[in-house]
Coordinates of C-alpha atoms and ligand atoms in Angstrom, one line a residue:
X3 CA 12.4 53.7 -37.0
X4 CA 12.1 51.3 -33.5
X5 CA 14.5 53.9 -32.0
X6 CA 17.2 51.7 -31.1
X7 CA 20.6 53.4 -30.5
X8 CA 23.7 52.0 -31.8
X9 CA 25.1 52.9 -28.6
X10 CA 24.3 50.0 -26.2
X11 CA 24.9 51.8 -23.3
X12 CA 22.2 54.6 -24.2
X13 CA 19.9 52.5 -26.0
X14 CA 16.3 50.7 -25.6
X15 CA 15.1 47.2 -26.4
X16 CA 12.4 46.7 -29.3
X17 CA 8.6 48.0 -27.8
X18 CA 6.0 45.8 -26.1
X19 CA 4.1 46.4 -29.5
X20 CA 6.8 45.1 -31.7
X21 CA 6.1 41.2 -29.9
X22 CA 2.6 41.8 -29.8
X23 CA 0.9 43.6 -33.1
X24 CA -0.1 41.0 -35.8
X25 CA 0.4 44.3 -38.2
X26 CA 4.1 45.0 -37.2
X27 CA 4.7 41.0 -37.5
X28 CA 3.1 41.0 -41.3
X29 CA 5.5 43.4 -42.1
X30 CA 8.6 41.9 -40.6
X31 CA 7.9 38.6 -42.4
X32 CA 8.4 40.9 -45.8
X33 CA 10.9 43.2 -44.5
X34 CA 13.0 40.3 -42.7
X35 CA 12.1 36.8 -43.4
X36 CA 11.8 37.4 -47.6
X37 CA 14.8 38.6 -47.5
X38 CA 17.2 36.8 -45.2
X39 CA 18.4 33.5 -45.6
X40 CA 17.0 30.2 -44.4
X41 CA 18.0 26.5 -43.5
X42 CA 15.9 24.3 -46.1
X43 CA 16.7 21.0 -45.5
X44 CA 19.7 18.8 -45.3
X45 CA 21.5 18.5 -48.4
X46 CA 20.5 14.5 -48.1
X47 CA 17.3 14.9 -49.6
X48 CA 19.0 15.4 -52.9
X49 CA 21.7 12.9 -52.4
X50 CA 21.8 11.3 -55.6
X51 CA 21.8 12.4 -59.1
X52 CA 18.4 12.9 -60.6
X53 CA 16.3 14.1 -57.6
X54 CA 14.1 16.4 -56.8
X55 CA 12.5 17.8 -53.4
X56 CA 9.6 20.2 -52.6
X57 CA 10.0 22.5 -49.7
X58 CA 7.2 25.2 -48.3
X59 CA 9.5 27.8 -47.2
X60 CA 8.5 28.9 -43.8
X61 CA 4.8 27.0 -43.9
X62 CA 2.0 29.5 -42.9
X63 CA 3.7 32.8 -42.9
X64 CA 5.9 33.0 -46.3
X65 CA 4.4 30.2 -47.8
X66 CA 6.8 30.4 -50.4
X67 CA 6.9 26.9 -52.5
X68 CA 9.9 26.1 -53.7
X69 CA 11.8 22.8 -55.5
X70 CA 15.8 21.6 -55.1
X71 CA 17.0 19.5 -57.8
X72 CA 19.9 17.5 -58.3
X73 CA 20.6 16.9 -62.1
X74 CA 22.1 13.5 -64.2
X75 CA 25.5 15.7 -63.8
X76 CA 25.4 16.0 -59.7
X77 CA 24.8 19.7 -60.1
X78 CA 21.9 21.0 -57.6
X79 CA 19.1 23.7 -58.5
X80 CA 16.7 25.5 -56.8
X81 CA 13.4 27.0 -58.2
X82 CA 10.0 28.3 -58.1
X83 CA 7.7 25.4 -57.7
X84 CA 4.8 27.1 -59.1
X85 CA 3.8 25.9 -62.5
X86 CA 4.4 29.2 -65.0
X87 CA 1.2 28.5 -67.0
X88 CA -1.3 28.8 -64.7
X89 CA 0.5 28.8 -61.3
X90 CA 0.0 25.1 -60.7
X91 CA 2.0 24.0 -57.9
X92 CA 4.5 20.9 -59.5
X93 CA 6.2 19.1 -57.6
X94 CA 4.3 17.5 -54.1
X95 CA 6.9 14.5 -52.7
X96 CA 10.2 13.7 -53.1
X97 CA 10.8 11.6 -56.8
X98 CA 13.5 10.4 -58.7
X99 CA 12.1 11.6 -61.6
X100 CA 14.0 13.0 -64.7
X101 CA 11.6 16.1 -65.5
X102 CA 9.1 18.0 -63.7
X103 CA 5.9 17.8 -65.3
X104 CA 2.5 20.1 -64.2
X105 CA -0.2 17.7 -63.5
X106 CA -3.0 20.2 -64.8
X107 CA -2.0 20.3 -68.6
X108 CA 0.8 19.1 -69.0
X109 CA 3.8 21.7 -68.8
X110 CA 7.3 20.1 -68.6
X111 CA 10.5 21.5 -67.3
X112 CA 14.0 19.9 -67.3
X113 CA 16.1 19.6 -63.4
X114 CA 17.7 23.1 -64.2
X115 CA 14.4 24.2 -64.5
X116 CA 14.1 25.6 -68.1
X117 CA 11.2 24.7 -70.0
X118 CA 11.1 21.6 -72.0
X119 CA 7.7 20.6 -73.7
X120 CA 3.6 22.1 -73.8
X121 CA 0.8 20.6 -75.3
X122 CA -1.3 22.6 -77.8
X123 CA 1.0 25.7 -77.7
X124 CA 1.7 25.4 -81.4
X125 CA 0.4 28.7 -82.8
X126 CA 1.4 30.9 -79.3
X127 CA 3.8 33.8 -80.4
X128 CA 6.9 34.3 -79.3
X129 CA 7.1 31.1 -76.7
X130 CA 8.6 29.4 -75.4
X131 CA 10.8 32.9 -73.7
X132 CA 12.4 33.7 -70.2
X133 CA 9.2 33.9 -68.5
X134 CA 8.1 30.1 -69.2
X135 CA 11.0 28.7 -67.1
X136 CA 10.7 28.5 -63.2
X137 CA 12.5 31.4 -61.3
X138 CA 15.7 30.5 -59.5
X139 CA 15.8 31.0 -55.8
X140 CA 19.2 31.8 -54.6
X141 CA 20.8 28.9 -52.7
X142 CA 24.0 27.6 -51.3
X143 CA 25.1 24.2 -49.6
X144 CA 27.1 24.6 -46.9
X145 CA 28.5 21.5 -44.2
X146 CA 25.9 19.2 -46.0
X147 CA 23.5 21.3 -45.2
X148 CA 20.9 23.6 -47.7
X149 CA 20.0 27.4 -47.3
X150 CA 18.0 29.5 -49.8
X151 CA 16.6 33.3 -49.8
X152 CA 14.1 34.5 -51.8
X153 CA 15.6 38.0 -52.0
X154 CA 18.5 38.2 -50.1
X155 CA 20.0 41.1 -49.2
X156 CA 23.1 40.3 -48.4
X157 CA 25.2 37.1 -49.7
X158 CA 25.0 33.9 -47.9
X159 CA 28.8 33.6 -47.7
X160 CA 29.2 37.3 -46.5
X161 CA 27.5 36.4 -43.5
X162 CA 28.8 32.9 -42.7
X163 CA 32.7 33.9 -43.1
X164 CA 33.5 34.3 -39.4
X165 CA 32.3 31.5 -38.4
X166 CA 33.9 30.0 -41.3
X167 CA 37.2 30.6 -40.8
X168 CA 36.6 30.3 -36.8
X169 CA 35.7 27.0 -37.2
X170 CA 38.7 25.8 -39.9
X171 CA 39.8 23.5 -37.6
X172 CA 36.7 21.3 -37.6
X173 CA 36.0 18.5 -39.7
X174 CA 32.1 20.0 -40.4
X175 CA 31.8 17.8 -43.7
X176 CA 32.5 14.9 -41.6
X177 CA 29.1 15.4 -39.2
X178 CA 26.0 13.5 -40.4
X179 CA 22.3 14.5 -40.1
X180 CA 20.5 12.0 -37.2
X181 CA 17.2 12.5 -37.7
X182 CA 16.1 10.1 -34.4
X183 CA 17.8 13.1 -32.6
X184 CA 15.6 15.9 -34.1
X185 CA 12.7 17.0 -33.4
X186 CA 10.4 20.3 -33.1
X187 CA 9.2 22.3 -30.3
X188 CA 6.1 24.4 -30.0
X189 CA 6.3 27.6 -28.5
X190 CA 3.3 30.1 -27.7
X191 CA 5.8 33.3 -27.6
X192 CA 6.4 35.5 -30.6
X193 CA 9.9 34.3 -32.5
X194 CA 12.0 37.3 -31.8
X195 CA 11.1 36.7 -27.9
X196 CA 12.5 33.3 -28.1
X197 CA 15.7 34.6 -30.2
X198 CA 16.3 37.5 -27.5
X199 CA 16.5 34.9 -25.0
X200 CA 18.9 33.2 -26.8
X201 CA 21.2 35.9 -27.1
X202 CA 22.2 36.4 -23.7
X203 CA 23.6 34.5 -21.2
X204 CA 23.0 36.9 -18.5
X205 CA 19.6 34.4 -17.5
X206 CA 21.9 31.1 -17.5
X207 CA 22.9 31.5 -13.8
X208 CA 18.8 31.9 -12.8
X209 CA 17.3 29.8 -15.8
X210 CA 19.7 26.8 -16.4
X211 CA 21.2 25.0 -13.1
X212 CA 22.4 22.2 -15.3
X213 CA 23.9 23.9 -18.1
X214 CA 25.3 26.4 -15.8
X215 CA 27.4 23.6 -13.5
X216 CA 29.2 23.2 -17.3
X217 CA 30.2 26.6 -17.8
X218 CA 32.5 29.0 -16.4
X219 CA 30.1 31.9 -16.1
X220 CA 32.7 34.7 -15.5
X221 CA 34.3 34.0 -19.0
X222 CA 31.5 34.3 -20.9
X223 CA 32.2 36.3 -24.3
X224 CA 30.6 37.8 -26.4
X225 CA 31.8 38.4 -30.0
X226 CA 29.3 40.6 -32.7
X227 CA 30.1 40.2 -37.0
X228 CA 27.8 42.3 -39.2
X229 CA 25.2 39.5 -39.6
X230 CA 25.6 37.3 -36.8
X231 CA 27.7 37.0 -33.2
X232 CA 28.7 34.5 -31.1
X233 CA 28.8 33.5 -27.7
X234 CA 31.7 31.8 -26.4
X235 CA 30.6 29.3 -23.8
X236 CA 33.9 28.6 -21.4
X237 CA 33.7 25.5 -19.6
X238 CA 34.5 25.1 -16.0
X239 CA 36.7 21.9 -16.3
X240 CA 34.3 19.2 -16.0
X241 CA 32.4 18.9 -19.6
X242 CA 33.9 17.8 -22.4
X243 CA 35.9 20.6 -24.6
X244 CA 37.4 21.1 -28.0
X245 CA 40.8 20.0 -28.9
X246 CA 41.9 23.7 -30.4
X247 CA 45.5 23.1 -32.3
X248 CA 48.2 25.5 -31.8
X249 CA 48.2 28.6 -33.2
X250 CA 44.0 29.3 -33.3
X251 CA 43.0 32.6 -31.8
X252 CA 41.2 29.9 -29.1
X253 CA 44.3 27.6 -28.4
X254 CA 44.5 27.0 -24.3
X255 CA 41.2 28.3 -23.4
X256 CA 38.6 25.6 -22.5
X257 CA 36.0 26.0 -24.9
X258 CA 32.4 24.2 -24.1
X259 CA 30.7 25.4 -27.1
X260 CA 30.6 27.8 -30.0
X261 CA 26.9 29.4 -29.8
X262 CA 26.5 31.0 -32.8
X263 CA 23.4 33.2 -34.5
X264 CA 22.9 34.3 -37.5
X265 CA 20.0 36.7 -38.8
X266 CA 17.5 36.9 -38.3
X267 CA 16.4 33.3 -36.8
X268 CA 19.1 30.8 -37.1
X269 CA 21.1 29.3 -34.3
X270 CA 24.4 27.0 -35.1
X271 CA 25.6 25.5 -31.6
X272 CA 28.8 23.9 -31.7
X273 CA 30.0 21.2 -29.2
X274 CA 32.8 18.4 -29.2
X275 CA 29.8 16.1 -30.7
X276 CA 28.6 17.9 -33.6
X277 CA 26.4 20.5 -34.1
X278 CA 22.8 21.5 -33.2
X279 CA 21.3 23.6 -35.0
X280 CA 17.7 25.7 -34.5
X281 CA 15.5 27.1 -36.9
X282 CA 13.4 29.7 -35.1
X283 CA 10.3 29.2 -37.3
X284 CA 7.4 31.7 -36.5
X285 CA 3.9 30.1 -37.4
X286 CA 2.1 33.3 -36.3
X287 CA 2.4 36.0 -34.5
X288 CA 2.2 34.6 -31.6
X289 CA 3.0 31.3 -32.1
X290 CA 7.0 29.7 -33.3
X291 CA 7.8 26.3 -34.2
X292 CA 11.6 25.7 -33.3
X293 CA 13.6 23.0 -35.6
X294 CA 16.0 21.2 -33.7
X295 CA 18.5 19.8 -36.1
X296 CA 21.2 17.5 -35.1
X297 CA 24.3 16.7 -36.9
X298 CA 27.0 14.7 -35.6
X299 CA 30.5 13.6 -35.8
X300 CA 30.5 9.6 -36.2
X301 CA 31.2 7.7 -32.9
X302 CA 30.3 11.1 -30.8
X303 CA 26.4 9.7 -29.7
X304 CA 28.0 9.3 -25.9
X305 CA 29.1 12.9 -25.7
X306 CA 25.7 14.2 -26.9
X307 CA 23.5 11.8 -24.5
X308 CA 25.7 13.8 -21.8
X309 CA 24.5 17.1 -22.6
X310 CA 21.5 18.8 -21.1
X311 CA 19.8 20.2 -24.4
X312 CA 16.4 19.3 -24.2
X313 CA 16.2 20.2 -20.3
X314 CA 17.4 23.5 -21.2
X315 CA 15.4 23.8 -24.1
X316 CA 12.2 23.0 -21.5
X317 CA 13.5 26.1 -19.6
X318 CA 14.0 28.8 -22.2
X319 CA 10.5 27.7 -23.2
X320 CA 9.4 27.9 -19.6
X321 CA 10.7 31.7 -19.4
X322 CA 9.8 32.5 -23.0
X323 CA 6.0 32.3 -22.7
X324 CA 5.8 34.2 -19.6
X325 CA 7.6 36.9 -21.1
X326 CA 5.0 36.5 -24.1
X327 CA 1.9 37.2 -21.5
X328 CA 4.3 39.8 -19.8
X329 CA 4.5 42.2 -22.9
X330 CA 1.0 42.2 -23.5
X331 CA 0.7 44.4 -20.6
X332 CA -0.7 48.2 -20.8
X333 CA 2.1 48.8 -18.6
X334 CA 5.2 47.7 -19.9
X335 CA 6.7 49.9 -22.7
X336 CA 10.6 48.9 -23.6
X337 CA 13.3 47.6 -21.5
X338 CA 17.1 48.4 -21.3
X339 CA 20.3 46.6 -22.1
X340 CA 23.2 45.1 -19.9
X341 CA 26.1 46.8 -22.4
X342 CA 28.1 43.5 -21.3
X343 CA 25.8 40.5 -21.1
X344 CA 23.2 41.7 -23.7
X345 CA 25.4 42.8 -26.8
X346 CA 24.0 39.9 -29.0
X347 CA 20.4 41.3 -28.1
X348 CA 21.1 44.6 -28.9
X349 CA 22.6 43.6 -32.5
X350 CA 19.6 41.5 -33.0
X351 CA 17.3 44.7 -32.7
X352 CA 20.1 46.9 -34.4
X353 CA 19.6 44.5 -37.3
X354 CA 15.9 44.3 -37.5
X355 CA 15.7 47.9 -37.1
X356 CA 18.0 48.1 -40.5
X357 CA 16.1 45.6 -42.2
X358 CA 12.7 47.2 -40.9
X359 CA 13.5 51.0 -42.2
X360 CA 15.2 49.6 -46.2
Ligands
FES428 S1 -0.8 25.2 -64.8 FE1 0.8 23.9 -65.3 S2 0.4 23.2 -67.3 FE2 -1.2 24.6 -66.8
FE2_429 FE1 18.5 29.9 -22.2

């Protein structure tokens, strides 16, 4: 147990020791990241019928490769890409091609994944069985968009719904993936670090001058779901804000953006342009890769080249890394919680703290 009390107001953060033992952080990649879900790809990459598209899930730490499909009837897959003869891996680049076929001796599998063909397997007994197709890896394509778990343990759409119906009044199927408007960003800070700063706003006022002339700081909310929370970001007047029709729980307030999270390491920021969205990737641990996807409504590009992401994204880093040489200290143990600016944080540790002890 990390000893974090469902009661904000008597509770303590996550040790100095969780951020900074390589031990605690081989078991959270287990405990956690195997079993939560995770943005692949965009759902582009298996646009057409009859594709197929390798992805190393979470490269360097789960290592787990894995293959989406699209088959001659539009349907998509997702599998193992591991050859089940030897343990080959299949599938290296994006093809077009109509079967999958192991480039050590010859083992064949159709789009769906079942096996199809193996030389000089003749006299084997009982095979071809279960075991000789590729696993399937649970998946789901949501706003164009591609998530998978190796072993989740709770459904994709279970933790999605509130932001779901939340967001009904969007077009999401409407916003495109712009890749010239991605990129990465290397941080030298343990992942959950950068994901606590995330979850409060409480450091916008001292950390962000820019973001913070856009937002109305005194009506900051926050809002916790079992599996992720949001923070509402209230604009002051002067940035651009949604259009929320009559009737929506939001109607008349002026909302800036929808900052959502979902667990453990998945950020879904929604402004009037579309939507950025961060994969909080760690590479070690004590080193994170953060994916900065951007997807966008058509005609929007003005609205985005207006808002201050990447200079904010400079200063989270900024404060990230010196809180990852802080907590290796011999005197710092755990910290405390603001029970009304640091609710998202708390249900970030709550959560780890739930996956960490099942
Ligand atoms: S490992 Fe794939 S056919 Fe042998
Ligand atoms: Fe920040």
């Amino acid at each position: 147990m990390l000893g974090i009390n469902p009661d904000i107001r008597k509770s303590h953060t996550l040790t100095g020791e969780f951020y900074r033992s390589e031990v605690i952080f081989n078991q959270v990649i287990e405990k956690i990241f195997a079993r939560s879900w995770h943005y692949a790809d965009d759902a582009g990459c298996i646009k057409s019928n009859i594709s197929i598209q390798p992805i190393n899930l979470l490269p360097g730490v789960l290592d787990e490769p894995i293959v989406f499909t699209r088959d001659k009837n539009g349907k998509a897959h997702c599998m193992s890409n591991v050859c089940t003869h030897r343990g080959m891996i299949l599938v290296e680049e994006g093809s077009k091609s109509r079967i999958i076929s192991c480039k050590y001796h010859g083992r064949c599998f159709r789009l769906d994944g079942s096996f199809k063909s193996m030389p000089a397997f003749e006299e084997a007994e009982g095979f071809p069985c279960e075991d000789d197709n590729l696993p399937q890896v649970p998946f789901t394509e949501w706003a164009g968009m591609l998530f998978t778990s190796l072993n989740p343990l709770v459904s994709f759409e279970e933790i999605i719904r509130p932001i779901q119906e939340r967001l009904s009044f969007l077009p999401l199927d409407k916003m495109v993936f712009d890749a010239s408007r991605s990129k990465d960003y290397f941080v030298n800070a343990n992942w959950a670090l950068y994901c606590d700063n995330y979850l409060e706003g409480l450091h916008i006022p001292f950390v962000h001058p820019a973001l913070n002339a856009n937002l109305d700081f005194e009506n900051y909310a926050y809002e916790i779901y079992p599996y992720c929370n949001l923070q509402l970001g209230i604009g002051n007047g002067q940035a651009d804000s949604f259009d929320i029709p009559e009737g929506h729980q939001d109607y008349g307030k002026d909302v800036y953006a929808y900052y959502y999270w979902l667990f453990p390491n998945l950020m879904l920021n929604f402004y009037t342009w579309g939507l950025s969205l961060n994969v909080v990737e760690p590479t070690s641990f004590n080193t994170t890769k953060v994916r900065f996807r951007t997807y966008m409504y058509p005609g929007a590009e003005a609205v985005f080249e207006d808002s201050p992401l990447d200079e904010t994204e400079m200063e989270d880093e900024w404060v990230v890394e010196r809180v990852q040489k802080g907590i290796q200290s011999r005197m710092y143990k755990r910290g405390r919680f603001s029970p009304s600016m640091e609710k998202g944080v708390h249900h970030f540790h709550r959560l780890i703290q739930e996956y960490m002890s099942s």
